[in-house]
PDB file of C-alpha atoms in Angstrom:
ATOM      1  CA  MET A   1      71.919  94.257 104.931  1.00 56.00           C
ATOM      2  CA  ASN A   2      70.503  92.897 108.180  1.00 70.00           C
ATOM      3  CA  ASN A   3      71.383  95.820 110.457  1.00 72.00           C
ATOM      4  CA  ILE A   4      72.383  93.347 113.145  1.00 92.00           C
ATOM      5  CA  ASN A   5      75.128  95.334 114.894  1.00 97.00           C
ATOM      6  CA  LYS A   6      74.885  98.244 117.268  1.00 98.00           C
ATOM      7  CA  ALA A   7      77.379 101.084 117.285  1.00 98.00           C
ATOM      8  CA  LEU A   8      78.707 103.718 119.600  1.00 98.00           C
ATOM      9  CA  PHE A   9      79.240 106.621 117.195  1.00 98.00           C
ATOM     10  CA  LEU A  10      81.601 109.211 118.623  1.00 98.00           C
ATOM     11  CA  ASP A  11      82.470 112.679 117.484  1.00 98.00           C
ATOM     12  CA  ARG A  12      86.214 113.102 117.954  1.00 98.00           C
ATOM     13  CA  ASP A  13      87.226 116.598 119.085  1.00 97.00           C
ATOM     14  CA  GLY A  14      85.543 117.362 122.399  1.00 96.00           C
ATOM     15  CA  VAL A  15      84.404 113.761 122.927  1.00 97.00           C
ATOM     16  CA  VAL A  16      87.413 111.445 122.431  1.00 98.00           C
ATOM     17  CA  ASN A  17      90.007 114.182 122.908  1.00 97.00           C
ATOM     18  CA  ILE A  18      90.023 117.603 124.488  1.00 95.00           C
ATOM     19  CA  ASP A  19      89.237 120.092 121.744  1.00 94.00           C
ATOM     20  CA  HIS A  20      92.308 122.298 121.430  1.00 92.00           C
ATOM     21  CA  GLY A  21      91.276 123.349 117.918  1.00 93.00           C
ATOM     22  CA  TYR A  22      92.510 121.805 114.672  1.00 96.00           C
ATOM     23  CA  VAL A  23      94.577 119.060 116.281  1.00 95.00           C
ATOM     24  CA  TYR A  24      96.637 117.001 113.828  1.00 96.00           C
ATOM     25  CA  GLU A  25      99.749 115.982 115.806  1.00 96.00           C
ATOM     26  CA  PRO A  26      99.922 113.235 118.453  1.00 97.00           C
ATOM     27  CA  ASP A  27     101.792 115.435 120.921  1.00 96.00           C
ATOM     28  CA  LYS A  28      98.867 117.899 120.875  1.00 96.00           C
ATOM     29  CA  PHE A  29      96.195 115.169 121.116  1.00 98.00           C
ATOM     30  CA  GLU A  30      94.968 114.870 124.702  1.00 97.00           C
ATOM     31  CA  PHE A  31      92.474 112.086 125.408  1.00 97.00           C
ATOM     32  CA  VAL A  32      89.471 112.971 127.550  1.00 96.00           C
ATOM     33  CA  PRO A  33      89.959 111.405 131.011  1.00 96.00           C
ATOM     34  CA  GLY A  34      88.133 108.060 131.247  1.00 97.00           C
ATOM     35  CA  VAL A  35      87.606 107.678 127.498  1.00 97.00           C
ATOM     36  CA  PHE A  36      89.332 104.273 127.288  1.00 98.00           C
ATOM     37  CA  THR A  37      87.445 102.782 130.233  1.00 98.00           C
ATOM     38  CA  ALA A  38      84.105 104.011 128.890  1.00 98.00           C
ATOM     39  CA  CYS A  39      84.761 102.810 125.326  1.00 98.00           C
ATOM     40  CA  LYS A  40      85.957  99.418 126.572  1.00 98.00           C
ATOM     41  CA  GLU A  41      82.702  98.959 128.495  1.00 98.00           C
ATOM     42  CA  PHE A  42      80.667  99.667 125.358  1.00 98.00           C
ATOM     43  CA  VAL A  43      82.825  97.443 123.133  1.00 98.00           C
ATOM     44  CA  ASP A  44      82.605  94.660 125.745  1.00 97.00           C
ATOM     45  CA  ALA A  45      78.799  95.135 125.702  1.00 97.00           C
ATOM     46  CA  GLY A  46      78.792  94.434 121.947  1.00 97.00           C
ATOM     47  CA  TYR A  47      78.954  97.912 120.435  1.00 98.00           C
ATOM     48  CA  LYS A  48      81.122  98.680 117.419  1.00 98.00           C
ATOM     49  CA  LEU A  49      83.141 101.851 117.987  1.00 98.00           C
ATOM     50  CA  ILE A  50      82.854 104.260 115.042  1.00 98.00           C
ATOM     51  CA  ILE A  51      84.276 107.787 115.021  1.00 98.00           C
ATOM     52  CA  VAL A  52      82.621 110.439 112.830  1.00 98.00           C
ATOM     53  CA  THR A  53      84.438 113.763 112.709  1.00 98.00           C
ATOM     54  CA  ASN A  54      84.174 117.040 110.831  1.00 98.00           C
ATOM     55  CA  GLN A  55      87.732 118.049 109.905  1.00 98.00           C
ATOM     56  CA  SER A  56      87.437 121.458 108.247  1.00 97.00           C
ATOM     57  CA  GLY A  57      91.081 122.077 109.200  1.00 97.00           C
ATOM     58  CA  ILE A  58      91.930 119.981 106.135  1.00 98.00           C
ATOM     59  CA  GLY A  59      89.691 122.081 103.918  1.00 97.00           C
ATOM     60  CA  ARG A  60      91.081 125.291 105.391  1.00 97.00           C
ATOM     61  CA  GLY A  61      94.644 124.139 104.631  1.00 97.00           C
ATOM     62  CA  TYR A  62      95.759 123.975 108.289  1.00 97.00           C
ATOM     63  CA  TYR A  63      96.867 120.364 107.814  1.00 98.00           C
ATOM     64  CA  SER A  64      96.663 117.694 105.111  1.00 98.00           C
ATOM     65  CA  GLU A  65      94.614 114.541 104.720  1.00 98.00           C
ATOM     66  CA  ALA A  66      97.909 112.653 105.205  1.00 98.00           C
ATOM     67  CA  ASP A  67      98.403 114.452 108.550  1.00 98.00           C
ATOM     68  CA  PHE A  68      94.861 113.486 109.564  1.00 98.00           C
ATOM     69  CA  HIS A  69      95.394 109.834 108.579  1.00 98.00           C
ATOM     70  CA  ALA A  70      98.709 109.657 110.464  1.00 98.00           C
ATOM     71  CA  LEU A  71      97.053 111.014 113.623  1.00 98.00           C
ATOM     72  CA  THR A  72      94.115 108.637 113.152  1.00 98.00           C
ATOM     73  CA  GLN A  73      96.434 105.620 112.941  1.00 98.00           C
ATOM     74  CA  TRP A  74      98.218 106.791 116.092  1.00 98.00           C
ATOM     75  CA  MET A  75      94.862 107.274 117.876  1.00 98.00           C
ATOM     76  CA  ILE A  76      93.642 103.806 116.836  1.00 98.00           C
ATOM     77  CA  ALA A  77      96.914 102.334 118.186  1.00 98.00           C
ATOM     78  CA  GLN A  78      96.274 104.051 121.542  1.00 98.00           C
ATOM     79  CA  PHE A  79      92.827 102.444 121.694  1.00 98.00           C
ATOM     80  CA  ALA A  80      94.337  99.084 120.708  1.00 98.00           C
ATOM     81  CA  ALA A  81      96.857  99.387 123.558  1.00 98.00           C
ATOM     82  CA  HIS A  82      93.799  99.449 125.862  1.00 98.00           C
ATOM     83  CA  GLN A  83      92.298  96.368 124.122  1.00 98.00           C
ATOM     84  CA  ILE A  84      89.707  98.473 122.297  1.00 98.00           C
ATOM     85  CA  LYS A  85      89.018  97.970 118.600  1.00 98.00           C
ATOM     86  CA  VAL A  86      88.010 101.067 116.670  1.00 98.00           C
ATOM     87  CA  THR A  87      85.796  99.665 113.929  1.00 98.00           C
ATOM     88  CA  ASP A  88      86.112 102.668 111.633  1.00 98.00           C
ATOM     89  CA  VAL A  89      86.784 106.396 111.402  1.00 98.00           C
ATOM     90  CA  TYR A  90      84.904 108.647 108.976  1.00 98.00           C
ATOM     91  CA  PHE A  91      85.834 112.269 108.369  1.00 98.00           C
ATOM     92  CA  CYS A  92      84.585 115.232 106.394  1.00 98.00           C
ATOM     93  CA  PRO A  93      87.246 117.680 105.133  1.00 98.00           C
ATOM     94  CA  HIS A  94      84.726 120.042 103.520  1.00 97.00           C
ATOM     95  CA  HIS A  95      83.395 123.424 104.539  1.00 96.00           C
ATOM     96  CA  PRO A  96      80.643 125.371 102.758  1.00 95.00           C
ATOM     97  CA  LYS A  97      82.253 128.820 103.182  1.00 96.00           C
ATOM     98  CA  LYS A  98      85.846 128.671 104.489  1.00 94.00           C
ATOM     99  CA  ALA A  99      87.974 126.215 102.531  1.00 96.00           C
ATOM    100  CA  LEU A 100      90.435 125.761  99.720  1.00 96.00           C
ATOM    101  CA  PRO A 101      88.689 125.354  96.330  1.00 96.00           C
ATOM    102  CA  GLU A 102      88.840 121.543  96.259  1.00 96.00           C
ATOM    103  CA  TYR A 103      87.136 121.343  99.682  1.00 97.00           C
ATOM    104  CA  LEU A 104      84.749 124.285  99.331  1.00 97.00           C
ATOM    105  CA  LYS A 105      81.313 122.738  99.015  1.00 95.00           C
ATOM    106  CA  GLU A 106      78.029 121.812 100.608  1.00 95.00           C
ATOM    107  CA  CYS A 107      78.257 118.071 101.125  1.00 97.00           C
ATOM    108  CA  ASP A 108      76.202 115.285 102.664  1.00 97.00           C
ATOM    109  CA  CYS A 109      78.975 114.249 105.063  1.00 97.00           C
ATOM    110  CA  ARG A 110      79.606 117.394 107.142  1.00 98.00           C
ATOM    111  CA  LYS A 111      77.518 117.225 110.291  1.00 98.00           C
ATOM    112  CA  PRO A 112      74.680 118.209 110.734  1.00 98.00           C
ATOM    113  CA  ALA A 113      74.269 116.205 107.500  1.00 98.00           C
ATOM    114  CA  PRO A 114      74.087 112.467 108.280  1.00 98.00           C
ATOM    115  CA  GLY A 115      76.421 111.167 105.548  1.00 98.00           C
ATOM    116  CA  MET A 116      79.206 109.807 107.766  1.00 98.00           C
ATOM    117  CA  LEU A 117      76.710 108.059 110.053  1.00 98.00           C
ATOM    118  CA  LEU A 118      74.787 106.599 107.115  1.00 98.00           C
ATOM    119  CA  GLN A 119      78.062 105.347 105.590  1.00 98.00           C
ATOM    120  CA  GLY A 120      79.001 103.670 108.888  1.00 98.00           C
ATOM    121  CA  ILE A 121      75.547 102.099 109.136  1.00 98.00           C
ATOM    122  CA  ALA A 122      75.835 100.711 105.594  1.00 97.00           C
ATOM    123  CA  ASP A 123      79.475  99.597 105.843  1.00 98.00           C
ATOM    124  CA  HIS A 124      79.119  97.760 109.157  1.00 98.00           C
ATOM    125  CA  ASP A 125      75.542  96.419 109.152  1.00 97.00           C
ATOM    126  CA  ILE A 126      74.499  98.748 111.960  1.00 98.00           C
ATOM    127  CA  ASN A 127      71.018  98.912 113.441  1.00 97.00           C
ATOM    128  CA  PRO A 128      70.631 102.670 113.931  1.00 98.00           C
ATOM    129  CA  ALA A 129      67.745 102.318 116.392  1.00 97.00           C
ATOM    130  CA  GLY A 130      69.959 100.269 118.711  1.00 97.00           C
ATOM    131  CA  SER A 131      72.912 102.626 118.403  1.00 98.00           C
ATOM    132  CA  ILE A 132      74.203 105.675 120.260  1.00 98.00           C
ATOM    133  CA  MET A 133      75.688 108.954 119.000  1.00 98.00           C
ATOM    134  CA  VAL A 134      77.859 110.978 121.376  1.00 98.00           C
ATOM    135  CA  GLY A 135      78.779 114.526 120.421  1.00 97.00           C
ATOM    136  CA  ASP A 136      79.549 117.908 121.887  1.00 97.00           C
ATOM    137  CA  LYS A 137      77.587 120.073 119.444  1.00 96.00           C
ATOM    138  CA  ILE A 138      73.982 120.386 118.319  1.00 96.00           C
ATOM    139  CA  SER A 139      75.185 119.482 114.787  1.00 97.00           C
ATOM    140  CA  ASP A 140      76.152 116.020 116.125  1.00 98.00           C
ATOM    141  CA  MET A 141      72.648 115.560 117.531  1.00 98.00           C
ATOM    142  CA  GLN A 142      71.051 116.792 114.292  1.00 98.00           C
ATOM    143  CA  ALA A 143      73.101 114.334 112.218  1.00 98.00           C
ATOM    144  CA  ALA A 144      72.132 111.510 114.596  1.00 98.00           C
ATOM    145  CA  SER A 145      68.473 112.447 114.348  1.00 98.00           C
ATOM    146  CA  LYS A 146      68.608 112.476 110.528  1.00 98.00           C
ATOM    147  CA  ALA A 147      70.307 109.053 110.573  1.00 98.00           C
ATOM    148  CA  VAL A 148      67.630 107.782 113.007  1.00 98.00           C
ATOM    149  CA  ILE A 149      70.172 106.882 115.688  1.00 98.00           C
ATOM    150  CA  GLY A 150      68.233 105.574 118.689  1.00 98.00           C
ATOM    151  CA  THR A 151      70.072 107.413 121.462  1.00 98.00           C
ATOM    152  CA  ARG A 152      71.661 110.860 121.245  1.00 98.00           C
ATOM    153  CA  VAL A 153      74.062 112.011 123.971  1.00 98.00           C
ATOM    154  CA  LEU A 154      75.481 115.502 124.305  1.00 97.00           C
ATOM    155  CA  VAL A 155      78.669 115.825 126.356  1.00 97.00           C
ATOM    156  CA  ARG A 156      79.424 119.203 127.853  1.00 93.00           C
ATOM    157  CA  SER A 157      83.220 119.026 127.441  1.00 85.00           C
ATOM    158  CA  GLY A 158      83.375 122.131 129.583  1.00 76.00           C
ATOM    159  CA  GLN A 159      80.863 124.112 127.536  1.00 83.00           C
ATOM    160  CA  GLU A 160      77.320 125.327 128.130  1.00 86.00           C
ATOM    161  CA  PHE A 161      74.408 124.547 125.810  1.00 91.00           C
ATOM    162  CA  ASP A 162      71.267 126.449 124.993  1.00 92.00           C
ATOM    163  CA  ALA A 163      67.817 124.887 125.423  1.00 93.00           C
ATOM    164  CA  LEU A 164      67.642 123.917 121.742  1.00 93.00           C
ATOM    165  CA  ALA A 165      70.845 121.869 121.973  1.00 93.00           C
ATOM    166  CA  ILE A 166      69.748 120.228 125.228  1.00 94.00           C
ATOM    167  CA  ASP A 167      66.348 119.362 123.729  1.00 95.00           C
ATOM    168  CA  SER A 168      68.082 117.732 120.723  1.00 96.00           C
ATOM    169  CA  ALA A 169      69.685 115.099 122.988  1.00 98.00           C
ATOM    170  CA  ASP A 170      68.273 112.197 124.970  1.00 98.00           C
ATOM    171  CA  TYR A 171      70.973 112.628 127.617  1.00 97.00           C
ATOM    172  CA  VAL A 172      73.401 115.366 128.583  1.00 96.00           C
ATOM    173  CA  CYS A 173      76.470 114.499 130.652  1.00 95.00           C
ATOM    174  CA  ASP A 174      79.837 116.011 131.506  1.00 94.00           C
ATOM    175  CA  SER A 175      81.959 113.602 129.441  1.00 94.00           C
ATOM    176  CA  LEU A 176      82.070 110.239 127.725  1.00 95.00           C
ATOM    177  CA  ALA A 177      83.372 108.761 130.989  1.00 95.00           C
ATOM    178  CA  ASP A 178      79.897 109.268 132.529  1.00 95.00           C
ATOM    179  CA  LEU A 179      78.090 107.327 129.828  1.00 95.00           C
ATOM    180  CA  PRO A 180      78.420 103.657 130.847  1.00 95.00           C
ATOM    181  CA  SER A 181      76.735 104.333 134.187  1.00 95.00           C
ATOM    182  CA  ILE A 182      73.815 105.987 132.320  1.00 93.00           C
ATOM    183  CA  LEU A 183      73.345 103.589 129.392  1.00 95.00           C
ATOM    184  CA  LEU A 184      74.831 100.202 130.320  1.00 92.00           C
TER     185      LEU A 184
END
């Protein structure tokens, strides 16, 4: 593994789409304004686009893995319609306390654990130091730190953060749409 590629790792809910809570249907999936333009700029600058998303709604029985995969394919098609290739999507269906028995566990993939990021790094020859993680929660920043991602960005997505969350990020901005002007 040469770690020759750089990646823009994105959390999904609250970063790619407005977080309406446990979204699994396309008609309830609302892209954050400017997300396609911003992602296109990063892809054009040589970044691989990798989405890493906790999906405890699966574990809680709110929707199935098949529902998640169907929505993911639809989402990838929306990116493709804007000439943006999504390199990969990783998800964690587990929850340590609130889940159906088969999903009830402490795992290494649920953020703040770095498992999804480390898998993306391994699968796609990613140089973590040259990569960026964008999330809307401190757990996203903690996972990025554990995976030694070079740049951590916290997007407000309409929420306020405490000092600890702000200190966990290299940059804080209103949304993904603001990012190219900061980092490119």
